[in-house]
Amino acid sequence: MAADQASLLLKRQLQELTKKPVEGFSAGLVDDENLFKWEVMVMGPTDSFYEGGFFKAHLMFPQDYPQKPPKMKFISEFWHPNVSKDGEVCISILHEPGEDKFGYERAEERWLPIHTVETILLSVISMINEPNDESPANVDAAKEWRDEYDTTFKKNVRKCVRKSQEFL
């Protein structure tokens, strides 16, 4: 029952994004037979070090979506404090609903069933521009962001942007 409702909601969100694309990303299904796995292309935001990059990611939705959040993973190499070295995106709205047992996030910052694919991806674009280096998924990138911003961090991001353009 929950999977049927999730499928209907995901189908509707996909149709809305197809009819009214949102600047900064495009989204579609990895396989037309599976509404629970999406492929996303995130364009590096203008006026950021990621500008000009085209970064592929997957959004994997649970069967009980929207009660539980999807997981997002960059398939393209992506150097960022809030993206683990294996590509997992770590932002508040993708964390399980409720109170944070570590006290870093308020419940209202975490997953809420009102979020859509569009709000998730807009949050990811915002995260790209404004990393949270206090709660990093990639400690090395966070350290570079804080201590070597104009040198090593920029160089590593530029390398990811160049690699992302090789597949176009």
PDB file of N, CA and C in Angstrom, residues 11 16 18 20 31 37 45 48 51 54-55 57 64 83 94 99-100 109 111-112 120 124 131 136 144 147:
ATOM      1  N   LYS A  11       5.629   9.564  -9.477  1.00  0.00           N
ATOM      2  CA  LYS A  11       5.207   9.742 -10.875  1.00  0.00           C
ATOM      3  C   LYS A  11       4.737  11.181 -11.099  1.00  0.00           C
ATOM      4  N   GLU A  16       5.720  16.763 -13.103  1.00  0.00           N
ATOM      5  CA  GLU A  16       5.831  18.204 -12.856  1.00  0.00           C
ATOM      6  C   GLU A  16       7.197  18.738 -13.267  1.00  0.00           C
ATOM      7  N   THR A  18       9.131  17.451 -15.503  1.00  0.00           N
ATOM      8  CA  THR A  18       9.230  17.363 -16.958  1.00  0.00           C
ATOM      9  C   THR A  18       8.509  18.546 -17.605  1.00  0.00           C
ATOM     10  N   LYS A  20       7.699  21.504 -16.077  1.00  0.00           N
ATOM     11  CA  LYS A  20       8.274  22.772 -15.630  1.00  0.00           C
ATOM     12  C   LYS A  20       9.675  22.521 -15.072  1.00  0.00           C
ATOM     13  N   ASP A  31      15.672   3.783 -14.934  1.00  0.00           N
ATOM     14  CA  ASP A  31      14.996   2.723 -15.686  1.00  0.00           C
ATOM     15  C   ASP A  31      13.500   3.038 -15.650  1.00  0.00           C
ATOM     16  N   LYS A  37      14.238   4.857  -8.390  1.00  0.00           N
ATOM     17  CA  LYS A  37      15.644   5.217  -8.621  1.00  0.00           C
ATOM     18  C   LYS A  37      15.705   6.239  -9.757  1.00  0.00           C
ATOM     19  N   PRO A  45      26.588  25.443  -9.908  1.00  0.00           N
ATOM     20  CA  PRO A  45      25.959  26.768  -9.809  1.00  0.00           C
ATOM     21  C   PRO A  45      26.840  27.890 -10.351  1.00  0.00           C
ATOM     22  N   SER A  48      30.148  29.890  -8.763  1.00  0.00           N
ATOM     23  CA  SER A  48      30.762  29.012  -7.763  1.00  0.00           C
ATOM     24  C   SER A  48      31.951  28.331  -8.436  1.00  0.00           C
ATOM     25  N   GLU A  51      30.976  25.917 -11.193  1.00  0.00           N
ATOM     26  CA  GLU A  51      30.364  26.413 -12.428  1.00  0.00           C
ATOM     27  C   GLU A  51      30.991  25.727 -13.638  1.00  0.00           C
ATOM     28  N   PHE A  54      29.039  19.345 -14.766  1.00  0.00           N
ATOM     29  CA  PHE A  54      27.803  18.581 -14.924  1.00  0.00           C
ATOM     30  C   PHE A  54      27.985  17.294 -14.131  1.00  0.00           C
ATOM     31  N   PHE A  55      27.333  17.234 -12.978  1.00  0.00           N
ATOM     32  CA  PHE A  55      27.577  16.167 -12.026  1.00  0.00           C
ATOM     33  C   PHE A  55      26.380  15.214 -11.953  1.00  0.00           C
ATOM     34  N   ALA A  57      24.189  12.195 -10.435  1.00  0.00           N
ATOM     35  CA  ALA A  57      23.898  11.623  -9.116  1.00  0.00           C
ATOM     36  C   ALA A  57      22.678  10.714  -9.236  1.00  0.00           C
ATOM     37  N   ASP A  64       8.513   3.589   1.453  1.00  0.00           N
ATOM     38  CA  ASP A  64       7.569   4.377   2.254  1.00  0.00           C
ATOM     39  C   ASP A  64       7.773   5.890   2.091  1.00  0.00           C
ATOM     40  N   VAL A  83      29.751  16.024   1.029  1.00  0.00           N
ATOM     41  CA  VAL A  83      29.618  14.843   0.173  1.00  0.00           C
ATOM     42  C   VAL A  83      30.762  13.901   0.528  1.00  0.00           C
ATOM     43  N   LEU A  94      17.874  15.323   4.210  1.00  0.00           N
ATOM     44  CA  LEU A  94      17.922  13.915   3.827  1.00  0.00           C
ATOM     45  C   LEU A  94      18.145  13.001   5.038  1.00  0.00           C
ATOM     46  N   GLU A  99      14.046  14.054  16.084  1.00  0.00           N
ATOM     47  CA  GLU A  99      15.155  14.700  16.780  1.00  0.00           C
ATOM     48  C   GLU A  99      16.489  14.045  16.415  1.00  0.00           C
ATOM     49  N   ASP A 100      17.529  14.855  16.347  1.00  0.00           N
ATOM     50  CA  ASP A 100      18.881  14.377  16.088  1.00  0.00           C
ATOM     51  C   ASP A 100      19.488  13.923  17.408  1.00  0.00           C
ATOM     52  N   GLU A 109      14.649  20.874  10.696  1.00  0.00           N
ATOM     53  CA  GLU A 109      15.674  20.951   9.651  1.00  0.00           C
ATOM     54  C   GLU A 109      15.822  19.617   8.925  1.00  0.00           C
ATOM     55  N   TRP A 111      14.282  15.678   7.565  1.00  0.00           N
ATOM     56  CA  TRP A 111      13.279  15.270   6.585  1.00  0.00           C
ATOM     57  C   TRP A 111      11.857  15.519   7.085  1.00  0.00           C
ATOM     58  N   LEU A 112      11.061  16.095   6.195  1.00  0.00           N
ATOM     59  CA  LEU A 112       9.628  16.257   6.418  1.00  0.00           C
ATOM     60  C   LEU A 112       8.925  15.745   5.163  1.00  0.00           C
ATOM     61  N   ILE A 120      14.474  18.990  -2.597  1.00  0.00           N
ATOM     62  CA  ILE A 120      15.721  18.280  -2.272  1.00  0.00           C
ATOM     63  C   ILE A 120      16.853  18.824  -3.141  1.00  0.00           C
ATOM     64  N   VAL A 124      20.306  20.843  -2.331  1.00  0.00           N
ATOM     65  CA  VAL A 124      21.646  20.376  -2.709  1.00  0.00           C
ATOM     66  C   VAL A 124      22.410  21.492  -3.410  1.00  0.00           C
ATOM     67  N   PRO A 131      28.716  25.286   1.957  1.00  0.00           N
ATOM     68  CA  PRO A 131      28.967  24.057   2.715  1.00  0.00           C
ATOM     69  C   PRO A 131      28.837  24.267   4.227  1.00  0.00           C
ATOM     70  N   PRO A 136      30.906  17.785   8.673  1.00  0.00           N
ATOM     71  CA  PRO A 136      31.251  17.317   7.331  1.00  0.00           C
ATOM     72  C   PRO A 136      31.078  15.811   7.133  1.00  0.00           C
ATOM     73  N   GLU A 144      40.222  21.476   4.013  1.00  0.00           N
ATOM     74  CA  GLU A 144      40.702  22.331   2.913  1.00  0.00           C
ATOM     75  C   GLU A 144      39.829  23.575   2.772  1.00  0.00           C
ATOM     76  N   ASP A 147      41.001  25.790   5.715  1.00  0.00           N
ATOM     77  CA  ASP A 147      42.407  26.174   5.848  1.00  0.00           C
ATOM     78  C   ASP A 147      43.142  26.447   4.538  1.00  0.00           C
TER      79      ASP A 147
END
